[in-house]
Amino acid sequence: MDFDTPAAHVQDADLDGYVEYEIDVEKVLRQELPGVVDSAAIAPLTLDAIAALPAKAKGAYVLFEDGHPVYAGKTDTRHGFRSRLAKHHNTIQDRQGLDPARIGFKAVRIMVFSNFDVEAILIKALREKDPTALRWNFSGFGSNDPGHNREAQEPADFDKERPIDIDKLIVSPLQGRLVGVLELLLSLKDQLPYTFRYETDAGANGRPSHHRLGHADHREAAPIQLPDQPFTVRQAVQWALEVLPSGWRATIFPDRVILYREATPYPYAREHLTAE
């Protein structure tokens, strides 16, 4: 006996009363997963909606902008839906030309996951259906910080198309207070949904000290009286620059802000801020 079905294969083992049966799980996923995704409702990509997902659940997911699929991905045991979607939620905040309220998601938990490339299955199916779908998949969206010498590397297409917005008002816990420069920088670093990095003192081994220690110039600068109302990152950085010694400069990249005592001509900088 030797025959194929859409989802299984049976082999004769030449033993009476015994056969071998193997389910073609990948074939089942190719046939059924796109339809399962189609049938699911789109949820808003909010922290509440993400937190409602089962803990450590893994599988495949799709992000949508105005109902149009823009990104397909998968999770694993280490990074379940909550972890991965929370990272994406963070990425879409404070971006020029991107309204987080227009971004949604569908997540499909796959109990028999193994090493099947469900991401590739979804990408193929969704692009065959609509060639304009999943434009974020090959744009650098969702990639990790490039690490060493990152400021000299060309930004991802997603970051160039949807750069961070330093002119968006933020509600700060420091509003209305007289604060030191380091306290203001720490608050921005903790609150902002994108990388904000600043120079620190050199440690005993010559490497930069922890960001919470800051730089001597931060600790010795005159305090800043913050307004009672929300303010922008541009304003906050400018206020810090006004009380820091000369030589400090903020550099704005498509995906991050750095504040260093330097004049490095970064090739992919969008703008620089200095004391007025």
PDB file of C-alpha atoms in Angstrom:
ATOM      1  CA  MET A   1       0.000   0.000   0.000  1.00  0.00           C
ATOM      2  CA  ASP A   2       1.448   3.350  -1.010  1.00  0.00           C
ATOM      3  CA  PHE A   3      -0.655   6.494  -1.523  1.00  0.00           C
ATOM      4  CA  ASP A   4      -0.634  10.239  -0.891  1.00  0.00           C
ATOM      5  CA  THR A   5      -3.301  12.462   0.597  1.00  0.00           C
ATOM      6  CA  PRO A   6      -3.151  16.283   0.793  1.00  0.00           C
ATOM      7  CA  ALA A   7      -1.888  16.137   4.362  1.00  0.00           C
ATOM      8  CA  ALA A   8      -0.371  12.717   4.968  1.00  0.00           C
ATOM      9  CA  HIS A   9       1.813   9.979   3.582  1.00  0.00           C
ATOM     10  CA  VAL A  10       1.461   6.271   4.364  1.00  0.00           C
ATOM     11  CA  GLN A  11       4.213   3.743   3.710  1.00  0.00           C
ATOM     12  CA  ASP A  12       4.086  -0.041   3.707  1.00  0.00           C
ATOM     13  CA  ALA A  13       6.727  -1.324   6.103  1.00  0.00           C
ATOM     14  CA  ASP A  14       6.453  -4.922   4.779  1.00  0.00           C
ATOM     15  CA  LEU A  15       5.169  -6.049   8.171  1.00  0.00           C
ATOM     16  CA  ASP A  16       1.731  -7.512   8.711  1.00  0.00           C
ATOM     17  CA  GLY A  17      -0.423  -5.223  10.840  1.00  0.00           C
ATOM     18  CA  TYR A  18       2.044  -2.298  10.692  1.00  0.00           C
ATOM     19  CA  VAL A  19       2.251   0.882   8.587  1.00  0.00           C
ATOM     20  CA  GLU A  20       4.074   4.208   8.941  1.00  0.00           C
ATOM     21  CA  TYR A  21       1.985   7.373   8.800  1.00  0.00           C
ATOM     22  CA  GLU A  22       3.458  10.878   8.532  1.00  0.00           C
ATOM     23  CA  ILE A  23       1.432  14.076   8.498  1.00  0.00           C
ATOM     24  CA  ASP A  24       2.788  16.764   6.181  1.00  0.00           C
ATOM     25  CA  VAL A  25       2.322  19.613   8.645  1.00  0.00           C
ATOM     26  CA  GLU A  26       4.013  22.190   6.419  1.00  0.00           C
ATOM     27  CA  LYS A  27       1.634  21.297   3.603  1.00  0.00           C
ATOM     28  CA  VAL A  28      -1.324  21.765   5.947  1.00  0.00           C
ATOM     29  CA  LEU A  29       0.038  25.163   7.002  1.00  0.00           C
ATOM     30  CA  ARG A  30       0.445  26.271   3.383  1.00  0.00           C
ATOM     31  CA  GLN A  31      -3.121  25.228   2.632  1.00  0.00           C
ATOM     32  CA  GLU A  32      -4.876  26.482   5.745  1.00  0.00           C
ATOM     33  CA  LEU A  33      -2.866  29.213   7.496  1.00  0.00           C
ATOM     34  CA  PRO A  34      -3.655  32.042   4.993  1.00  0.00           C
ATOM     35  CA  GLY A  35      -7.368  31.288   5.340  1.00  0.00           C
ATOM     36  CA  VAL A  36      -7.167  31.264   9.121  1.00  0.00           C
ATOM     37  CA  VAL A  37      -5.504  34.694   9.026  1.00  0.00           C
ATOM     38  CA  ASP A  38      -8.163  35.998   6.615  1.00  0.00           C
ATOM     39  CA  SER A  39     -10.969  34.868   8.913  1.00  0.00           C
ATOM     40  CA  ALA A  40      -9.579  36.594  12.019  1.00  0.00           C
ATOM     41  CA  ALA A  41     -10.604  40.106  13.039  1.00  0.00           C
ATOM     42  CA  ILE A  42      -8.012  42.888  13.202  1.00  0.00           C
ATOM     43  CA  ALA A  43      -7.209  44.114  16.719  1.00  0.00           C
ATOM     44  CA  PRO A  44      -5.638  47.522  17.395  1.00  0.00           C
ATOM     45  CA  LEU A  45      -1.919  47.360  18.133  1.00  0.00           C
ATOM     46  CA  THR A  46      -2.326  48.700  21.670  1.00  0.00           C
ATOM     47  CA  LEU A  47      -0.638  47.547  24.857  1.00  0.00           C
ATOM     48  CA  ASP A  48      -4.008  46.481  26.286  1.00  0.00           C
ATOM     49  CA  ALA A  49      -4.789  44.304  23.253  1.00  0.00           C
ATOM     50  CA  ILE A  50      -1.290  42.809  23.346  1.00  0.00           C
ATOM     51  CA  ALA A  51      -1.494  42.070  27.092  1.00  0.00           C
ATOM     52  CA  ALA A  52      -4.759  40.198  26.512  1.00  0.00           C
ATOM     53  CA  LEU A  53      -2.955  37.558  24.416  1.00  0.00           C
ATOM     54  CA  PRO A  54      -1.988  34.283  26.133  1.00  0.00           C
ATOM     55  CA  ALA A  55       1.391  34.418  27.851  1.00  0.00           C
ATOM     56  CA  LYS A  56       4.231  32.771  25.875  1.00  0.00           C
ATOM     57  CA  ALA A  57       1.898  31.956  22.975  1.00  0.00           C
ATOM     58  CA  LYS A  58       3.820  31.610  19.713  1.00  0.00           C
ATOM     59  CA  GLY A  59       2.961  31.353  16.044  1.00  0.00           C
ATOM     60  CA  ALA A  60       2.459  33.768  13.150  1.00  0.00           C
ATOM     61  CA  TYR A  61       1.136  37.318  13.026  1.00  0.00           C
ATOM     62  CA  VAL A  62       0.381  40.075  10.532  1.00  0.00           C
ATOM     63  CA  LEU A  63       0.406  43.845  11.043  1.00  0.00           C
ATOM     64  CA  PHE A  64      -2.050  46.051   9.155  1.00  0.00           C
ATOM     65  CA  GLU A  65      -2.182  49.745   8.317  1.00  0.00           C
ATOM     66  CA  ASP A  66      -5.713  50.901   7.525  1.00  0.00           C
ATOM     67  CA  GLY A  67      -6.650  47.237   7.062  1.00  0.00           C
ATOM     68  CA  HIS A  68      -3.871  46.596   4.528  1.00  0.00           C
ATOM     69  CA  PRO A  69      -1.222  43.978   5.476  1.00  0.00           C
ATOM     70  CA  VAL A  70       2.182  45.622   5.876  1.00  0.00           C
ATOM     71  CA  TYR A  71       4.234  43.098   7.840  1.00  0.00           C
ATOM     72  CA  ALA A  72       4.163  39.346   8.497  1.00  0.00           C
ATOM     73  CA  GLY A  73       6.241  37.747  11.192  1.00  0.00           C
ATOM     74  CA  LYS A  74       6.585  34.814  13.539  1.00  0.00           C
ATOM     75  CA  THR A  75       7.446  34.320  17.175  1.00  0.00           C
ATOM     76  CA  ASP A  76       9.343  31.628  19.004  1.00  0.00           C
ATOM     77  CA  THR A  77       9.487  30.197  22.509  1.00  0.00           C
ATOM     78  CA  ARG A  78      11.694  33.000  23.775  1.00  0.00           C
ATOM     79  CA  HIS A  79       9.792  35.848  22.119  1.00  0.00           C
ATOM     80  CA  GLY A  80       6.076  35.135  22.242  1.00  0.00           C
ATOM     81  CA  PHE A  81       3.351  37.353  20.803  1.00  0.00           C
ATOM     82  CA  ARG A  82       3.412  39.719  23.776  1.00  0.00           C
ATOM     83  CA  SER A  83       7.138  40.410  23.507  1.00  0.00           C
ATOM     84  CA  ARG A  84       7.282  40.744  19.733  1.00  0.00           C
ATOM     85  CA  LEU A  85       4.126  42.836  19.306  1.00  0.00           C
ATOM     86  CA  ALA A  86       5.071  45.114  22.211  1.00  0.00           C
ATOM     87  CA  LYS A  87       8.350  45.813  20.416  1.00  0.00           C
ATOM     88  CA  HIS A  88       6.442  46.673  17.229  1.00  0.00           C
ATOM     89  CA  HIS A  89       4.053  48.861  19.231  1.00  0.00           C
ATOM     90  CA  ASN A  90       7.059  50.787  20.513  1.00  0.00           C
ATOM     91  CA  THR A  91       8.554  51.158  17.024  1.00  0.00           C
ATOM     92  CA  ILE A  92       5.475  52.820  15.529  1.00  0.00           C
ATOM     93  CA  GLN A  93       5.218  55.531  18.195  1.00  0.00           C
ATOM     94  CA  ASP A  94       6.338  59.115  17.543  1.00  0.00           C
ATOM     95  CA  ARG A  95       6.954  58.621  13.827  1.00  0.00           C
ATOM     96  CA  GLN A  96       6.372  61.202  11.139  1.00  0.00           C
ATOM     97  CA  GLY A  97       3.511  60.227   8.821  1.00  0.00           C
ATOM     98  CA  LEU A  98       2.493  57.231  10.919  1.00  0.00           C
ATOM     99  CA  ASP A  99      -0.607  57.199  13.111  1.00  0.00           C
ATOM    100  CA  PRO A 100      -0.433  54.312  15.640  1.00  0.00           C
ATOM    101  CA  ALA A 101      -4.241  54.279  15.791  1.00  0.00           C
ATOM    102  CA  ARG A 102      -4.265  53.060  12.174  1.00  0.00           C
ATOM    103  CA  ILE A 103      -2.094  50.015  12.916  1.00  0.00           C
ATOM    104  CA  GLY A 104      -3.667  46.681  13.855  1.00  0.00           C
ATOM    105  CA  PHE A 105      -2.687  43.032  14.096  1.00  0.00           C
ATOM    106  CA  LYS A 106      -3.819  39.453  13.745  1.00  0.00           C
ATOM    107  CA  ALA A 107      -2.058  36.703  15.693  1.00  0.00           C
ATOM    108  CA  VAL A 108      -2.486  32.975  15.074  1.00  0.00           C
ATOM    109  CA  ARG A 109      -1.230  30.643  17.763  1.00  0.00           C
ATOM    110  CA  ILE A 110       0.193  27.478  16.209  1.00  0.00           C
ATOM    111  CA  MET A 111       0.302  24.576  18.632  1.00  0.00           C
ATOM    112  CA  VAL A 112       2.514  22.330  16.426  1.00  0.00           C
ATOM    113  CA  PHE A 113       5.180  24.898  15.611  1.00  0.00           C
ATOM    114  CA  SER A 114       8.567  23.132  15.324  1.00  0.00           C
ATOM    115  CA  ASN A 115      10.824  24.776  12.724  1.00  0.00           C
ATOM    116  CA  PHE A 116       8.234  25.424  10.046  1.00  0.00           C
ATOM    117  CA  ASP A 117       8.790  28.738   8.295  1.00  0.00           C
ATOM    118  CA  VAL A 118       5.300  30.126   8.831  1.00  0.00           C
ATOM    119  CA  GLU A 119       6.582  33.631   8.094  1.00  0.00           C
ATOM    120  CA  ALA A 120       7.621  32.616   4.570  1.00  0.00           C
ATOM    121  CA  ILE A 121       4.304  30.809   4.072  1.00  0.00           C
ATOM    122  CA  LEU A 122       2.343  33.937   4.980  1.00  0.00           C
ATOM    123  CA  ILE A 123       4.544  36.267   2.939  1.00  0.00           C
ATOM    124  CA  LYS A 124       4.145  34.103  -0.150  1.00  0.00           C
ATOM    125  CA  ALA A 125       0.371  33.756   0.245  1.00  0.00           C
ATOM    126  CA  LEU A 126      -0.313  37.420   1.015  1.00  0.00           C
ATOM    127  CA  ARG A 127       1.889  38.708  -1.812  1.00  0.00           C
ATOM    128  CA  GLU A 128       0.351  36.326  -4.312  1.00  0.00           C
ATOM    129  CA  LYS A 129      -3.018  37.727  -3.293  1.00  0.00           C
ATOM    130  CA  ASP A 130      -1.834  41.366  -3.345  1.00  0.00           C
ATOM    131  CA  PRO A 131       1.628  42.331  -4.706  1.00  0.00           C
ATOM    132  CA  THR A 132       1.486  45.605  -2.727  1.00  0.00           C
ATOM    133  CA  ALA A 133       1.168  43.811   0.619  1.00  0.00           C
ATOM    134  CA  LEU A 134       3.871  43.558   3.298  1.00  0.00           C
ATOM    135  CA  ARG A 135       5.943  46.542   2.233  1.00  0.00           C
ATOM    136  CA  TRP A 136       7.499  46.698   5.724  1.00  0.00           C
ATOM    137  CA  ASN A 137       8.888  43.172   5.562  1.00  0.00           C
ATOM    138  CA  PHE A 138      12.018  44.095   3.631  1.00  0.00           C
ATOM    139  CA  SER A 139      12.315  47.691   4.869  1.00  0.00           C
ATOM    140  CA  GLY A 140      14.252  47.051   8.074  1.00  0.00           C
ATOM    141  CA  PHE A 141      11.141  47.293  10.245  1.00  0.00           C
ATOM    142  CA  GLY A 142      11.513  45.196  13.375  1.00  0.00           C
ATOM    143  CA  SER A 143      15.287  44.826  13.107  1.00  0.00           C
ATOM    144  CA  ASN A 144      17.515  45.186  16.142  1.00  0.00           C
ATOM    145  CA  ASP A 145      19.908  48.021  16.929  1.00  0.00           C
ATOM    146  CA  PRO A 146      22.903  47.556  14.569  1.00  0.00           C
ATOM    147  CA  GLY A 147      25.342  47.986  17.450  1.00  0.00           C
ATOM    148  CA  HIS A 148      28.924  49.209  17.104  1.00  0.00           C
ATOM    149  CA  ASN A 149      29.464  52.167  14.772  1.00  0.00           C
ATOM    150  CA  ARG A 150      25.698  52.375  14.317  1.00  0.00           C
ATOM    151  CA  GLU A 151      25.674  56.109  13.592  1.00  0.00           C
ATOM    152  CA  ALA A 152      27.844  55.554  10.505  1.00  0.00           C
ATOM    153  CA  GLN A 153      25.532  52.876   9.082  1.00  0.00           C
ATOM    154  CA  GLU A 154      22.829  53.700   6.564  1.00  0.00           C
ATOM    155  CA  PRO A 155      19.407  53.772   8.232  1.00  0.00           C
ATOM    156  CA  ALA A 156      16.770  51.209   7.332  1.00  0.00           C
ATOM    157  CA  ASP A 157      14.262  52.167   4.637  1.00  0.00           C
ATOM    158  CA  PHE A 158      11.449  52.120   7.197  1.00  0.00           C
ATOM    159  CA  ASP A 159      13.279  54.680   9.343  1.00  0.00           C
ATOM    160  CA  LYS A 160      13.999  56.902   6.349  1.00  0.00           C
ATOM    161  CA  GLU A 161      10.370  56.793   5.228  1.00  0.00           C
ATOM    162  CA  ARG A 162       8.901  57.160   8.737  1.00  0.00           C
ATOM    163  CA  PRO A 163      11.548  59.038  10.767  1.00  0.00           C
ATOM    164  CA  ILE A 164      11.098  59.836  14.449  1.00  0.00           C
ATOM    165  CA  ASP A 165       9.171  62.992  15.313  1.00  0.00           C
ATOM    166  CA  ILE A 166      11.049  65.079  17.895  1.00  0.00           C
ATOM    167  CA  ASP A 167       8.426  67.835  17.612  1.00  0.00           C
ATOM    168  CA  LYS A 168       5.605  65.734  19.029  1.00  0.00           C
ATOM    169  CA  LEU A 169       4.439  66.852  22.457  1.00  0.00           C
ATOM    170  CA  ILE A 170       5.191  64.439  25.272  1.00  0.00           C
ATOM    171  CA  VAL A 171       3.629  64.329  28.717  1.00  0.00           C
ATOM    172  CA  SER A 172       6.571  64.232  31.105  1.00  0.00           C
ATOM    173  CA  PRO A 173       6.497  63.327  34.811  1.00  0.00           C
ATOM    174  CA  LEU A 174       8.889  66.255  35.305  1.00  0.00           C
ATOM    175  CA  GLN A 175       6.527  68.979  34.082  1.00  0.00           C
ATOM    176  CA  GLY A 176       6.530  72.076  36.290  1.00  0.00           C
ATOM    177  CA  ARG A 177       9.652  71.027  38.204  1.00  0.00           C
ATOM    178  CA  LEU A 178      13.123  72.520  38.597  1.00  0.00           C
ATOM    179  CA  VAL A 179      15.389  69.682  37.439  1.00  0.00           C
ATOM    180  CA  GLY A 180      19.016  68.988  36.700  1.00  0.00           C
ATOM    181  CA  VAL A 181      20.200  68.149  33.190  1.00  0.00           C
ATOM    182  CA  LEU A 182      20.933  64.530  34.092  1.00  0.00           C
ATOM    183  CA  GLU A 183      17.460  64.040  35.570  1.00  0.00           C
ATOM    184  CA  LEU A 184      15.915  65.428  32.390  1.00  0.00           C
ATOM    185  CA  LEU A 185      18.074  63.207  30.140  1.00  0.00           C
ATOM    186  CA  LEU A 186      17.298  60.112  32.203  1.00  0.00           C
ATOM    187  CA  SER A 187      13.591  60.822  31.997  1.00  0.00           C
ATOM    188  CA  LEU A 188      13.743  61.190  28.221  1.00  0.00           C
ATOM    189  CA  LYS A 189      15.768  57.983  27.853  1.00  0.00           C
ATOM    190  CA  ASP A 190      13.280  56.036  29.952  1.00  0.00           C
ATOM    191  CA  GLN A 191      10.188  57.468  28.274  1.00  0.00           C
ATOM    192  CA  LEU A 192      10.953  57.791  24.579  1.00  0.00           C
ATOM    193  CA  PRO A 193       9.946  54.928  22.234  1.00  0.00           C
ATOM    194  CA  TYR A 194      13.199  55.274  20.296  1.00  0.00           C
ATOM    195  CA  THR A 195      16.879  55.314  21.196  1.00  0.00           C
ATOM    196  CA  PHE A 196      18.100  58.376  23.061  1.00  0.00           C
ATOM    197  CA  ARG A 197      21.770  58.207  23.987  1.00  0.00           C
ATOM    198  CA  TYR A 198      24.168  60.702  25.556  1.00  0.00           C
ATOM    199  CA  GLU A 199      27.832  60.863  26.449  1.00  0.00           C
ATOM    200  CA  THR A 200      28.886  59.735  29.918  1.00  0.00           C
ATOM    201  CA  ASP A 201      32.101  59.950  31.928  1.00  0.00           C
ATOM    202  CA  ALA A 202      34.848  57.458  31.192  1.00  0.00           C
ATOM    203  CA  GLY A 203      34.908  54.600  33.698  1.00  0.00           C
ATOM    204  CA  ALA A 204      37.920  53.085  35.422  1.00  0.00           C
ATOM    205  CA  ASN A 205      38.557  50.802  32.440  1.00  0.00           C
ATOM    206  CA  GLY A 206      38.331  53.678  29.978  1.00  0.00           C
ATOM    207  CA  ARG A 207      34.912  52.607  28.740  1.00  0.00           C
ATOM    208  CA  PRO A 208      31.868  54.881  29.154  1.00  0.00           C
ATOM    209  CA  SER A 209      30.223  54.687  32.562  1.00  0.00           C
ATOM    210  CA  HIS A 210      26.584  53.712  33.052  1.00  0.00           C
ATOM    211  CA  HIS A 211      24.096  56.131  31.510  1.00  0.00           C
ATOM    212  CA  ARG A 212      22.505  56.760  34.914  1.00  0.00           C
ATOM    213  CA  LEU A 213      25.758  58.360  36.088  1.00  0.00           C
ATOM    214  CA  GLY A 214      25.816  60.716  33.117  1.00  0.00           C
ATOM    215  CA  HIS A 215      28.630  63.173  32.520  1.00  0.00           C
ATOM    216  CA  ALA A 216      30.222  65.680  34.904  1.00  0.00           C
ATOM    217  CA  ASP A 217      28.874  68.485  32.687  1.00  0.00           C
ATOM    218  CA  HIS A 218      25.339  67.161  33.239  1.00  0.00           C
ATOM    219  CA  ARG A 219      25.733  67.027  36.988  1.00  0.00           C
ATOM    220  CA  GLU A 220      27.335  70.469  37.279  1.00  0.00           C
ATOM    221  CA  ALA A 221      25.066  72.411  34.894  1.00  0.00           C
ATOM    222  CA  ALA A 222      22.528  74.901  36.168  1.00  0.00           C
ATOM    223  CA  PRO A 223      19.040  73.475  36.826  1.00  0.00           C
ATOM    224  CA  ILE A 224      16.242  73.888  34.307  1.00  0.00           C
ATOM    225  CA  GLN A 225      12.740  75.080  35.128  1.00  0.00           C
ATOM    226  CA  LEU A 226      10.366  72.965  33.071  1.00  0.00           C
ATOM    227  CA  PRO A 227       6.945  74.269  32.015  1.00  0.00           C
ATOM    228  CA  ASP A 228       3.719  72.954  33.503  1.00  0.00           C
ATOM    229  CA  GLN A 229       2.464  71.812  30.104  1.00  0.00           C
ATOM    230  CA  PRO A 230       3.751  69.054  27.774  1.00  0.00           C
ATOM    231  CA  PHE A 231       6.850  69.830  25.735  1.00  0.00           C
ATOM    232  CA  THR A 232       8.707  68.355  22.779  1.00  0.00           C
ATOM    233  CA  VAL A 233      11.982  66.436  22.668  1.00  0.00           C
ATOM    234  CA  ARG A 234      13.428  69.259  20.597  1.00  0.00           C
ATOM    235  CA  GLN A 235      12.603  71.743  23.342  1.00  0.00           C
ATOM    236  CA  ALA A 236      13.952  69.506  26.115  1.00  0.00           C
ATOM    237  CA  VAL A 237      17.254  68.903  24.335  1.00  0.00           C
ATOM    238  CA  GLN A 238      17.553  72.583  23.492  1.00  0.00           C
ATOM    239  CA  TRP A 239      17.047  73.535  27.151  1.00  0.00           C
ATOM    240  CA  ALA A 240      19.800  71.110  28.133  1.00  0.00           C
ATOM    241  CA  LEU A 241      22.155  72.511  25.515  1.00  0.00           C
ATOM    242  CA  GLU A 242      21.593  76.059  26.779  1.00  0.00           C
ATOM    243  CA  VAL A 243      23.006  75.219  30.224  1.00  0.00           C
ATOM    244  CA  LEU A 244      25.741  72.809  29.146  1.00  0.00           C
ATOM    245  CA  PRO A 245      29.263  74.045  28.300  1.00  0.00           C
ATOM    246  CA  SER A 246      30.065  74.817  24.689  1.00  0.00           C
ATOM    247  CA  GLY A 247      30.906  71.881  22.470  1.00  0.00           C
ATOM    248  CA  TRP A 248      27.814  69.775  23.203  1.00  0.00           C
ATOM    249  CA  ARG A 249      25.618  68.919  20.230  1.00  0.00           C
ATOM    250  CA  ALA A 250      22.551  66.808  19.624  1.00  0.00           C
ATOM    251  CA  THR A 251      22.356  64.842  16.379  1.00  0.00           C
ATOM    252  CA  ILE A 252      19.003  63.693  15.040  1.00  0.00           C
ATOM    253  CA  PHE A 253      18.955  60.505  12.963  1.00  0.00           C
ATOM    254  CA  PRO A 254      15.922  58.907  11.323  1.00  0.00           C
ATOM    255  CA  ASP A 255      15.588  56.481  14.237  1.00  0.00           C
ATOM    256  CA  ARG A 256      17.460  57.994  17.221  1.00  0.00           C
ATOM    257  CA  VAL A 257      18.810  61.042  19.015  1.00  0.00           C
ATOM    258  CA  ILE A 258      22.314  61.332  20.474  1.00  0.00           C
ATOM    259  CA  LEU A 259      23.751  64.074  22.673  1.00  0.00           C
ATOM    260  CA  TYR A 260      27.552  64.212  22.717  1.00  0.00           C
ATOM    261  CA  ARG A 261      30.353  66.696  23.229  1.00  0.00           C
ATOM    262  CA  GLU A 262      31.559  66.399  19.638  1.00  0.00           C
ATOM    263  CA  ALA A 263      31.325  67.765  16.111  1.00  0.00           C
ATOM    264  CA  THR A 264      31.388  64.502  14.156  1.00  0.00           C
ATOM    265  CA  PRO A 265      29.972  64.895  10.607  1.00  0.00           C
ATOM    266  CA  TYR A 266      27.652  61.860  10.531  1.00  0.00           C
ATOM    267  CA  PRO A 267      26.636  61.059   6.926  1.00  0.00           C
ATOM    268  CA  TYR A 268      23.035  60.064   7.755  1.00  0.00           C
ATOM    269  CA  ALA A 269      22.170  62.798  10.273  1.00  0.00           C
ATOM    270  CA  ARG A 270      18.934  64.647   9.573  1.00  0.00           C
ATOM    271  CA  GLU A 271      19.826  67.705  11.642  1.00  0.00           C
ATOM    272  CA  HIS A 272      21.953  68.990  14.508  1.00  0.00           C
ATOM    273  CA  LEU A 273      20.946  70.980  17.577  1.00  0.00           C
ATOM    274  CA  THR A 274      23.364  73.303  19.382  1.00  0.00           C
ATOM    275  CA  ALA A 275      23.042  76.047  21.989  1.00  0.00           C
ATOM    276  CA  GLU A 276      21.332  79.068  20.479  1.00  0.00           C
TER     277      GLU A 276
END
